[in-house]
Amino acid sequence: MKDSNKEQHLALLEELVRKLSEVKKGGGEKRMEKEHAKGKLTVRERIDFLMDEGGQFLEIGAFAADGMYEEEGGCPSAGVVTGIGRVSGRMCVIVANDATVKAGAWFPMTAKKNLRAQEVAMENRLPIIYLVDSAGVFLPMQNEIFPDKEHFGRQFRNNAKMSAMGIVQVAAIMGSCVAGGAYLPIMSDEALIVDKTGSIFLAGSYLVKAAIGETIDNETLGGATTHCEISGVTDQKYETDQACLEAIRRIFETLGAPDLAGFDRQEPSEPALPTEKIFELFPAERVKPYDMEQVLETLVDAGTFDAYKPTYGQTLVCGTARIDGWAVGIIANQRRVVKTSKGELQMGGVIYSDSADKAARFIMNCNQRKIPLLFLQDVSGFMVGSRAEHGGIIKDGAKMVNAMANSVVPKFTIILGNSYGAGNYAMCGKAYDPRLIFSWPSAQMAVMSGASAAKTLLQIKVSSLKKQGKVISPEEETKLLDEITQKYKEELSPYYAAARLWVDGVINPLETRRIISIGIEAANHSPITERFNVGVIQT
């Protein structure tokens, strides 16, 4: 049984490795060769060169746009690589266009991903580096990227806001930088450019010719020499990508020390159980019960978990612990069936009134003690039925959501398994501003489980057909159910969620500790200035 479960997990990990490998190829080997022929590094080579030796890059949004824009030839990783790294000893956010993907053109998901990276920098007050190499907006889809609040222009607003916040922004123009996109590096604190390959202008030579009749080549119009010696738009030019990246490293060597939030960290220790035990303790099949407390023993530093109200509201496990030495408050769904002191059985993965009440109080305590919050989701939703409704499940759930939503300490979310309905909300889904949110390959996210949703959708479809005077046979109904189930199953996939940036990525469960540690370290760069206030809570 354990071996079979582990084999299922390893199969999921093989799929994750395969998909990541495909994403990292960007526009393909031939496009990479063309970049090298121009004397340019590829996007991931640039990031590797820029980062400190031996530093680990936490990529955010690797699967953005996965399976999307297929009619346009696809857009791997949304044509931009983003994440958290360390440059000259300083933690920072990196945003780097991938010129092998449609010449780095901006698709709708590219804008969403860039804005997510800027959000990470702003929330955590981290310096940000832009490695610019983009042909600008993908014109066939301009109506989905240009005019709205969360579209292309929002990033320039963020440039201005970050500047006012004192967040350092450094940009390197390492290829094309066209039209509105030209404002991104020039609204940064420092703008560097690579000679002969870097160029920046509001309109290229063809458009200039069409608009005003002027004949001019792109290098004279907006090359490195023009902007460093004539316009003063850029600060300094460099002969190669490598020389430009070295200059960024020197800039970061001079940065002053950041203010810190002061989250507590002690000497890290390994978990009580080997992390690999996750693959035995956590069932790959989503309907099977398990003990979340055992899973926690593979994630938290040994001997540090201190449970909060362990015999009350047992379908949520709450408690403080340390992860890689960092103090953290954990709210996790218990998936085994539990029994209350009155003998009532409660289903695992379901949030009841008592567990919601417990979690709300625990969240408030963590805010009082300035402890970051970690939500481990494997949630089927809130309890339903007359007994739950009469017991006030809605007001107890609202109390938990209120406390979580108004938290001023940083929140982090890992979706281990199920993430259904309002349970996703209460357990700090994307709508509630977790600093980082990642999924395991075993995760499923939707308004309800696949089986329940498919049957409900089938009833709606059959009812609609009957209103049209159509009657379907049992065989046709079975076929229709299969089609609905298959479509819904695709939408449950963690890769479907990651493609749309509902989560920051899909990760190997063995990476969970490292990612949480990086997240808290990043959050520690942003002192808490807001007072915790939950407002009106129904009791």
Coordinates of C-alpha atoms in Angstrom, one line a residue:
M1 CA 0.0 0.0 0.0
K2 CA 2.7 2.5 1.0
D3 CA 4.8 1.5 -2.0
S4 CA 1.8 2.0 -4.3
N5 CA 1.1 5.4 -2.8
K6 CA 4.8 6.4 -3.2
E7 CA 4.8 5.2 -6.8
Q8 CA 1.8 7.5 -7.5
H9 CA 3.6 10.4 -6.0
L10 CA 6.7 9.7 -8.0
A11 CA 4.6 9.5 -11.2
L12 CA 3.2 13.0 -10.4
L13 CA 6.7 14.3 -9.8
E14 CA 7.9 12.8 -13.1
E15 CA 5.1 14.8 -14.8
L16 CA 6.2 18.0 -12.9
V17 CA 9.8 17.6 -13.9
R18 CA 8.8 16.9 -17.6
K19 CA 6.6 20.0 -17.7
L20 CA 9.2 22.2 -16.1
S21 CA 11.8 21.0 -18.5
E22 CA 9.6 21.9 -21.5
V23 CA 8.8 25.3 -20.0
K24 CA 12.5 26.1 -19.5
K25 CA 13.1 25.5 -23.2
G26 CA 11.2 28.7 -23.9
G27 CA 10.9 29.2 -27.7
G28 CA 13.1 26.3 -28.4
E29 CA 16.7 25.4 -29.2
K30 CA 16.8 27.2 -32.6
R31 CA 15.6 30.5 -31.0
M32 CA 18.2 30.1 -28.3
E33 CA 20.9 29.6 -30.9
K34 CA 19.8 32.8 -32.7
E35 CA 20.2 34.7 -29.4
H36 CA 23.7 33.3 -28.9
A37 CA 24.5 34.3 -32.5
K38 CA 23.7 37.9 -31.7
G39 CA 26.1 37.7 -28.7
K40 CA 23.3 37.6 -26.2
L41 CA 22.7 35.3 -23.3
T42 CA 19.3 33.5 -23.0
V43 CA 17.0 34.6 -20.2
R44 CA 17.9 31.9 -17.8
E45 CA 21.6 32.3 -18.5
R46 CA 21.3 35.9 -17.6
I47 CA 19.6 35.1 -14.3
D48 CA 22.2 32.4 -13.5
F49 CA 25.0 34.9 -14.3
L50 CA 23.4 37.6 -12.2
M51 CA 22.6 35.6 -9.1
D52 CA 25.1 34.8 -6.4
E53 CA 27.1 31.6 -6.9
G54 CA 25.2 28.7 -5.3
G55 CA 22.2 30.9 -4.8
Q56 CA 18.8 29.3 -5.3
F57 CA 16.2 31.0 -7.5
L58 CA 12.6 30.7 -6.3
E59 CA 10.7 30.9 -9.6
I60 CA 7.2 32.4 -9.5
G61 CA 4.8 31.7 -12.3
A62 CA 6.9 29.1 -14.2
F63 CA 3.6 27.6 -15.6
A64 CA 2.0 30.9 -16.4
A65 CA 0.0 30.6 -19.7
D66 CA 0.6 26.8 -19.8
G67 CA -1.8 25.4 -22.5
M68 CA -3.0 28.9 -23.4
Y69 CA -2.7 30.9 -26.6
E70 CA -2.3 27.7 -28.6
E71 CA -3.7 29.3 -31.8
E72 CA -0.9 31.8 -31.6
G73 CA 1.7 29.1 -31.1
G74 CA 1.8 29.1 -27.3
C75 CA 3.6 31.3 -24.9
P76 CA 5.8 29.2 -22.5
S77 CA 6.0 30.8 -19.0
A78 CA 4.1 33.8 -20.5
G79 CA 7.4 34.9 -22.2
V80 CA 8.9 36.2 -19.0
V81 CA 10.9 34.6 -16.1
T82 CA 10.2 36.0 -12.6
G83 CA 11.2 35.1 -9.1
I84 CA 13.2 35.8 -5.9
G85 CA 16.9 35.5 -5.9
R86 CA 20.0 36.8 -4.2
V87 CA 22.4 39.3 -5.9
S88 CA 25.5 40.5 -4.1
G89 CA 24.1 39.1 -0.9
R90 CA 20.8 41.0 -1.2
M91 CA 17.4 39.3 -1.6
C92 CA 15.6 40.7 -4.6
V93 CA 12.9 40.1 -7.2
I94 CA 14.0 39.5 -10.8
V95 CA 11.8 40.1 -13.9
A96 CA 13.5 38.9 -17.2
N97 CA 11.9 38.8 -20.6
D98 CA 12.4 35.7 -22.7
A99 CA 13.2 36.9 -26.3
T100 CA 12.9 33.3 -27.6
V101 CA 9.2 33.5 -27.0
K102 CA 7.5 35.7 -29.6
A103 CA 10.5 38.1 -29.3
G104 CA 9.4 38.7 -25.7
A105 CA 6.1 40.1 -26.7
W106 CA 3.5 40.8 -24.1
F107 CA 0.5 38.5 -23.9
P108 CA -2.3 39.1 -21.4
M109 CA -0.8 36.6 -19.0
T110 CA 2.6 38.3 -19.4
A111 CA 1.1 41.5 -17.9
K112 CA -0.5 39.5 -15.1
K113 CA 2.8 37.8 -14.3
N114 CA 4.8 41.0 -14.3
L115 CA 2.3 42.6 -12.0
R116 CA 2.5 39.6 -9.7
A117 CA 6.3 40.0 -9.5
Q118 CA 5.9 43.7 -8.7
E119 CA 3.4 42.8 -6.0
V120 CA 5.9 40.5 -4.4
A121 CA 8.5 43.3 -4.4
M122 CA 6.1 45.8 -3.0
E123 CA 4.6 43.6 -0.3
N124 CA 8.0 42.5 0.9
R125 CA 9.8 45.8 0.1
L126 CA 12.4 43.9 -1.9
P127 CA 14.7 45.6 -4.6
I128 CA 13.7 44.6 -8.1
I129 CA 15.7 44.0 -11.2
Y130 CA 14.3 44.2 -14.7
L131 CA 16.2 42.5 -17.6
V132 CA 14.3 44.0 -20.5
D133 CA 14.2 42.3 -23.9
S134 CA 10.7 42.7 -25.4
A135 CA 9.0 43.6 -28.7
G136 CA 6.1 45.1 -26.7
V137 CA 2.4 44.3 -26.8
F138 CA 1.3 41.3 -28.8
L139 CA -0.9 43.4 -31.1
P140 CA -3.5 40.7 -32.1
M141 CA -4.5 40.7 -28.4
Q142 CA -4.0 44.3 -27.5
N143 CA -7.6 44.7 -26.4
E144 CA -6.9 42.2 -23.6
I145 CA -3.7 43.8 -22.4
F146 CA -3.9 47.5 -23.0
P147 CA -6.6 49.6 -21.3
D148 CA -7.9 48.0 -18.1
K149 CA -6.8 48.6 -14.5
E150 CA -4.8 45.4 -14.2
H151 CA -3.4 45.6 -17.7
F152 CA -0.1 46.7 -19.2
G153 CA -0.2 50.3 -17.9
R154 CA -0.5 49.2 -14.3
Q155 CA 3.2 48.2 -14.1
F156 CA 4.3 51.8 -14.8
R157 CA 2.0 52.9 -12.0
N158 CA 3.8 50.4 -9.8
N159 CA 7.2 51.7 -11.0
A160 CA 6.1 55.1 -9.7
K161 CA 4.7 53.8 -6.4
M162 CA 7.7 51.6 -5.7
S163 CA 10.0 54.6 -6.3
A164 CA 8.0 56.6 -3.8
M165 CA 8.1 53.7 -1.3
G166 CA 11.9 53.7 -1.5
I167 CA 12.1 50.3 -3.2
V168 CA 15.2 50.1 -5.4
Q169 CA 14.6 49.4 -9.1
V170 CA 17.4 48.7 -11.5
A171 CA 16.8 48.0 -15.2
A172 CA 19.0 46.6 -17.9
I173 CA 18.0 47.1 -21.6
M174 CA 19.4 43.9 -23.2
G175 CA 17.4 43.8 -26.4
S176 CA 14.3 45.5 -27.8
C177 CA 12.4 47.9 -25.6
V178 CA 9.5 49.4 -27.5
A179 CA 6.5 51.7 -27.2
G180 CA 4.9 51.9 -23.8
G181 CA 7.3 49.3 -22.6
A182 CA 10.1 51.8 -22.9
Y183 CA 8.8 53.5 -19.7
L184 CA 9.5 50.5 -17.5
P185 CA 13.3 50.8 -17.4
I186 CA 13.3 54.6 -17.5
M187 CA 10.9 54.8 -14.6
S188 CA 13.4 52.6 -12.7
D189 CA 16.1 54.2 -10.5
E190 CA 18.9 53.2 -12.8
A191 CA 18.8 52.2 -16.5
L192 CA 21.7 50.4 -18.1
I193 CA 21.9 49.3 -21.7
V194 CA 23.9 46.8 -23.8
D195 CA 25.6 48.3 -26.8
K196 CA 24.4 47.2 -30.3
T197 CA 21.8 44.7 -29.0
G198 CA 19.9 47.0 -26.7
S199 CA 17.5 49.6 -28.1
I200 CA 14.8 51.8 -26.7
F201 CA 12.2 54.0 -28.4
L202 CA 8.5 54.8 -28.4
A203 CA 8.3 53.9 -32.1
G204 CA 10.7 51.9 -34.3
S205 CA 12.1 53.0 -37.6
Y206 CA 9.2 51.6 -39.7
L207 CA 6.5 53.3 -37.6
V208 CA 8.5 56.6 -37.6
K209 CA 8.7 56.4 -41.4
A210 CA 4.9 55.8 -41.7
A211 CA 4.0 58.4 -39.1
I212 CA 6.2 61.4 -40.0
G213 CA 8.1 60.3 -43.1
E214 CA 11.5 60.3 -41.4
T215 CA 14.0 57.7 -42.6
I216 CA 16.3 56.5 -39.8
D217 CA 17.7 53.2 -38.6
N218 CA 16.9 51.7 -35.2
E219 CA 20.4 52.1 -33.8
T220 CA 20.6 55.8 -34.6
L221 CA 17.0 56.2 -33.4
G222 CA 17.3 54.5 -30.0
G223 CA 20.5 52.6 -29.6
A224 CA 22.9 52.7 -26.6
T225 CA 25.1 55.5 -28.0
T226 CA 22.1 57.7 -28.8
H227 CA 20.6 57.3 -25.3
C228 CA 23.9 57.5 -23.3
E229 CA 25.5 60.4 -25.2
I230 CA 22.6 62.4 -26.8
S231 CA 19.3 61.9 -25.0
G232 CA 20.6 61.0 -21.5
V233 CA 17.7 58.5 -21.3
T234 CA 20.1 55.7 -20.2
D235 CA 22.9 55.9 -17.6
Q236 CA 25.7 53.7 -19.0
K237 CA 26.3 51.3 -21.9
Y238 CA 28.2 48.0 -21.8
E239 CA 29.8 45.9 -24.5
T240 CA 28.2 42.6 -23.4
D241 CA 25.4 41.1 -21.4
Q242 CA 27.9 39.8 -18.9
A243 CA 29.4 43.3 -18.4
C244 CA 26.0 44.8 -17.9
L245 CA 25.0 42.1 -15.4
E246 CA 28.3 42.6 -13.5
A247 CA 27.4 46.3 -13.2
I248 CA 24.1 45.4 -11.6
R249 CA 25.9 43.3 -9.1
R250 CA 28.2 46.2 -8.2
I251 CA 25.1 48.5 -7.7
F252 CA 23.7 45.9 -5.3
E253 CA 27.0 45.7 -3.4
T254 CA 26.4 49.4 -2.3
L255 CA 22.8 49.1 -1.1
G256 CA 22.2 50.1 2.5
A257 CA 20.8 47.5 5.0
P258 CA 17.0 47.1 4.9
D259 CA 14.7 47.7 7.9
L260 CA 13.4 44.4 9.2
A261 CA 10.0 43.2 10.5
G262 CA 11.7 41.2 13.3
F263 CA 10.2 37.8 12.8
D264 CA 11.8 35.3 15.2
R265 CA 14.3 32.9 13.9
Q266 CA 16.5 30.4 15.8
E267 CA 19.0 27.8 14.7
P268 CA 17.2 25.4 12.3
S269 CA 16.8 21.7 12.9
E270 CA 15.6 18.9 10.7
P271 CA 12.1 17.5 11.0
A272 CA 11.4 14.6 13.3
L273 CA 10.5 12.5 10.3
P274 CA 12.5 12.4 7.1
T275 CA 10.8 14.8 4.6
E276 CA 10.6 11.9 2.1
K277 CA 8.0 10.2 4.4
I278 CA 5.5 12.7 3.0
F279 CA 5.1 10.2 0.1
E280 CA 4.0 7.5 2.5
L281 CA 1.9 9.5 4.9
F282 CA 0.1 11.7 2.4
P283 CA -2.3 9.7 0.1
A284 CA -2.0 10.5 -3.6
E285 CA -5.7 9.6 -3.9
R286 CA -7.7 12.5 -2.8
V287 CA -10.6 10.7 -1.0
K288 CA -8.4 8.7 1.4
P289 CA -8.1 9.9 5.1
Y290 CA -4.7 10.6 6.8
D291 CA -3.4 12.3 9.9
M292 CA -2.2 15.9 9.1
E293 CA -0.2 16.0 12.4
Q294 CA 2.0 13.2 11.0
V295 CA 2.5 15.1 7.8
L296 CA 3.5 18.2 9.9
E297 CA 6.3 16.1 11.5
T298 CA 7.9 15.9 8.0
L299 CA 7.7 19.7 7.6
V300 CA 8.4 21.5 10.9
D301 CA 11.6 21.5 12.9
A302 CA 11.7 18.6 15.2
G303 CA 10.0 19.1 18.6
T304 CA 8.8 22.6 17.9
F305 CA 5.1 22.1 17.2
D306 CA 2.9 23.4 20.0
A307 CA -0.7 22.6 19.3
Y308 CA -3.5 25.2 20.0
K309 CA -6.7 23.8 21.5
P310 CA -5.8 20.3 20.3
T311 CA -9.0 18.6 21.6
Y312 CA -11.4 21.3 20.3
G313 CA -12.4 22.0 16.7
Q314 CA -10.2 19.0 15.7
T315 CA -10.9 19.2 11.9
L316 CA -8.4 22.1 11.9
V317 CA -5.0 21.6 13.3
C318 CA -3.6 24.9 14.7
G319 CA -0.4 25.5 16.4
T320 CA 3.0 27.3 16.5
A321 CA 6.1 25.7 15.2
R322 CA 9.4 26.5 13.5
I323 CA 10.3 25.9 9.9
D324 CA 13.9 26.2 9.0
G325 CA 14.2 28.1 12.3
W326 CA 11.5 30.6 11.6
A327 CA 8.6 30.9 14.0
V328 CA 5.3 30.3 12.2
G329 CA 1.6 29.8 13.1
I330 CA 0.1 26.8 11.2
I331 CA -3.6 26.3 10.3
A332 CA -4.0 22.9 8.5
N333 CA -6.9 20.8 7.6
Q334 CA -7.1 17.5 9.5
R335 CA -8.2 14.8 7.0
R336 CA -8.9 11.9 9.4
V337 CA -12.3 11.4 10.9
V338 CA -12.4 12.8 14.5
K339 CA -14.8 12.4 17.4
T340 CA -15.9 15.3 19.7
S341 CA -16.1 15.0 23.4
K342 CA -19.8 14.5 23.0
G343 CA -19.3 11.5 20.7
E344 CA -20.1 13.3 17.4
L345 CA -18.1 12.1 14.4
Q346 CA -16.7 14.9 12.2
M347 CA -15.5 14.3 8.6
G348 CA -11.9 15.1 7.8
G349 CA -11.2 18.1 5.6
V350 CA -14.5 19.8 6.5
I351 CA -14.6 23.0 8.5
Y352 CA -17.1 22.9 11.3
S353 CA -18.3 25.7 13.6
D354 CA -15.9 24.7 16.4
S355 CA -12.9 24.5 14.1
A356 CA -13.7 27.8 12.5
D357 CA -14.0 29.4 15.9
K358 CA -10.7 28.0 17.0
A359 CA -8.9 29.1 13.9
A360 CA -10.2 32.6 14.2
R361 CA -8.9 32.9 17.7
F362 CA -5.6 31.4 16.8
I363 CA -5.1 33.8 13.8
M364 CA -5.8 36.7 16.2
N365 CA -3.2 35.4 18.6
C366 CA -0.6 35.1 15.9
N367 CA -1.2 38.7 14.9
Q368 CA -0.8 39.7 18.5
R369 CA 2.5 37.8 18.8
K370 CA 3.8 38.9 15.3
I371 CA 4.1 35.4 14.0
P372 CA 3.7 34.7 10.2
L373 CA 0.8 32.4 9.3
L374 CA 1.0 29.3 7.2
F375 CA -2.1 27.7 5.7
L376 CA -1.9 24.1 4.6
Q377 CA -5.0 23.4 2.5
D378 CA -6.7 20.1 2.0
V379 CA -10.2 21.3 2.4
S380 CA -13.5 20.0 1.2
G381 CA -15.4 23.1 2.4
F382 CA -17.6 24.1 5.3
M383 CA -20.1 21.7 6.9
V384 CA -23.6 21.8 5.4
G385 CA -27.1 20.6 6.5
S386 CA -29.7 21.7 9.0
R387 CA -27.6 20.9 12.1
A388 CA -24.7 23.0 10.8
E389 CA -26.9 25.9 9.7
H390 CA -28.8 26.0 12.9
G391 CA -25.5 26.0 14.8
G392 CA -24.4 29.1 13.0
I393 CA -21.8 27.7 10.6
I394 CA -22.1 30.9 8.4
K395 CA -21.3 33.3 11.2
D396 CA -18.5 31.1 12.5
G397 CA -17.0 30.8 9.0
A398 CA -17.3 34.5 8.6
K399 CA -15.4 35.1 11.8
M400 CA -12.6 33.0 10.5
V401 CA -12.5 34.7 7.2
N402 CA -12.6 38.1 8.9
A403 CA -9.7 37.4 11.1
M404 CA -7.7 35.9 8.3
A405 CA -8.5 38.7 5.8
N406 CA -7.5 41.4 8.2
S407 CA -4.3 39.8 9.4
V408 CA -1.3 42.1 9.2
V409 CA 1.3 39.4 9.6
P410 CA 2.4 37.8 6.3
K411 CA 0.4 34.8 5.2
F412 CA 1.6 31.8 3.1
T413 CA -0.5 29.1 1.5
I414 CA 0.4 25.6 0.3
I415 CA -2.4 23.6 -1.4
L416 CA -1.6 19.9 -0.6
G417 CA -4.8 18.3 -1.8
N418 CA -8.3 19.6 -2.1
S419 CA -9.2 23.3 -2.2
Y420 CA -12.9 23.5 -2.7
G421 CA -15.5 26.3 -2.4
A422 CA -15.5 28.6 0.6
G423 CA -12.8 26.4 2.2
N424 CA -10.4 27.9 -0.3
Y425 CA -11.3 31.3 0.9
A426 CA -11.2 30.6 4.6
M427 CA -7.8 28.9 4.2
C428 CA -6.3 31.9 2.6
G429 CA -6.8 31.3 -1.1
K430 CA -5.3 33.7 -3.7
A431 CA -8.1 36.3 -3.1
Y432 CA -6.7 36.9 0.4
D433 CA -3.2 38.1 -0.5
P434 CA -0.9 35.3 0.6
R435 CA 2.7 36.5 0.1
L436 CA 3.3 33.2 -1.7
I437 CA 0.9 30.4 -2.7
F438 CA 2.0 27.1 -4.2
S439 CA 0.5 23.8 -5.0
W440 CA 1.7 20.2 -4.7
P441 CA 1.1 18.1 -7.8
S442 CA -1.6 16.3 -5.9
A443 CA -3.7 19.5 -5.5
Q444 CA -7.2 20.1 -6.9
M445 CA -8.9 23.5 -6.9
A446 CA -12.5 24.3 -7.8
V447 CA -15.8 25.4 -6.4
M448 CA -16.6 21.7 -5.5
S449 CA -15.2 18.3 -6.1
G450 CA -15.2 16.8 -9.6
A451 CA -17.9 14.1 -9.0
S452 CA -20.3 16.6 -7.3
A453 CA -19.8 19.3 -9.9
A454 CA -20.2 16.9 -12.9
K455 CA -23.5 15.5 -11.5
T456 CA -24.8 19.0 -10.8
L457 CA -23.7 20.3 -14.3
L458 CA -25.4 17.2 -15.9
Q459 CA -28.7 18.0 -14.1
I460 CA -28.5 21.6 -15.4
K461 CA -27.8 20.4 -18.9
V462 CA -30.5 17.8 -19.0
S463 CA -33.0 20.2 -17.6
S464 CA -32.1 22.7 -20.2
L465 CA -32.5 20.2 -23.0
K466 CA -35.9 19.2 -21.6
K467 CA -37.0 22.8 -21.8
Q468 CA -36.1 22.7 -25.4
G469 CA -38.3 19.7 -25.9
K470 CA -35.4 17.3 -26.2
V471 CA -35.2 14.0 -24.4
I472 CA -31.9 12.2 -24.1
S473 CA -31.5 8.4 -23.6
P474 CA -29.6 6.9 -20.6
E475 CA -26.7 6.1 -22.9
E476 CA -26.5 9.7 -24.1
E477 CA -26.8 10.9 -20.5
T478 CA -23.8 8.7 -19.6
K479 CA -21.8 10.0 -22.5
L480 CA -22.6 13.6 -21.6
L481 CA -21.6 12.9 -18.0
D482 CA -18.2 11.5 -19.1
E483 CA -17.6 14.6 -21.3
I484 CA -18.5 17.0 -18.4
T485 CA -16.4 15.0 -16.0
Q486 CA -13.4 15.1 -18.2
K487 CA -13.6 18.8 -18.8
Y488 CA -14.0 19.5 -15.1
K489 CA -11.2 17.2 -14.3
E490 CA -8.9 19.3 -16.5
E491 CA -9.9 22.4 -14.7
L492 CA -9.2 20.8 -11.3
S493 CA -5.5 20.4 -12.3
P494 CA -2.9 22.4 -10.3
Y495 CA -1.3 23.2 -13.7
Y496 CA -4.6 24.8 -14.9
A497 CA -4.5 27.0 -11.7
A498 CA -0.8 27.7 -12.2
A499 CA -1.3 28.7 -15.9
R500 CA -3.7 31.4 -14.7
L501 CA -1.6 32.4 -11.7
W502 CA -4.2 31.4 -9.2
V503 CA -1.1 29.8 -7.6
D504 CA 2.5 30.9 -8.0
G505 CA 3.6 27.4 -9.1
V506 CA 3.5 23.7 -8.7
I507 CA 6.2 22.3 -6.5
N508 CA 7.8 19.1 -5.3
P509 CA 6.5 18.5 -1.8
L510 CA 10.2 18.1 -0.7
E511 CA 10.7 21.8 -1.6
T512 CA 8.0 23.0 0.8
R513 CA 10.2 23.9 3.8
R514 CA 12.7 25.8 1.6
I515 CA 10.0 27.8 -0.1
I516 CA 8.3 28.8 3.2
S517 CA 11.7 29.8 4.7
I518 CA 12.4 32.0 1.6
G519 CA 9.0 33.5 1.9
I520 CA 9.3 34.4 5.5
E521 CA 12.9 35.8 5.0
A522 CA 11.5 38.0 2.2
A523 CA 8.6 39.1 4.3
N524 CA 11.0 40.0 7.1
H525 CA 12.2 42.9 4.8
S526 CA 8.9 44.6 5.3
P527 CA 8.2 46.0 8.8
I528 CA 4.6 45.8 9.9
T529 CA 3.2 49.3 10.2
E530 CA -0.6 48.6 10.2
R531 CA -2.5 47.9 13.4
F532 CA -4.4 44.6 13.5
N533 CA -8.1 45.3 13.6
V534 CA -10.7 42.7 12.7
G535 CA -13.6 45.1 12.6
V536 CA -17.1 43.7 13.4
I537 CA -17.2 40.0 14.1
Q538 CA -20.4 38.0 14.7
T539 CA -20.1 36.0 17.9

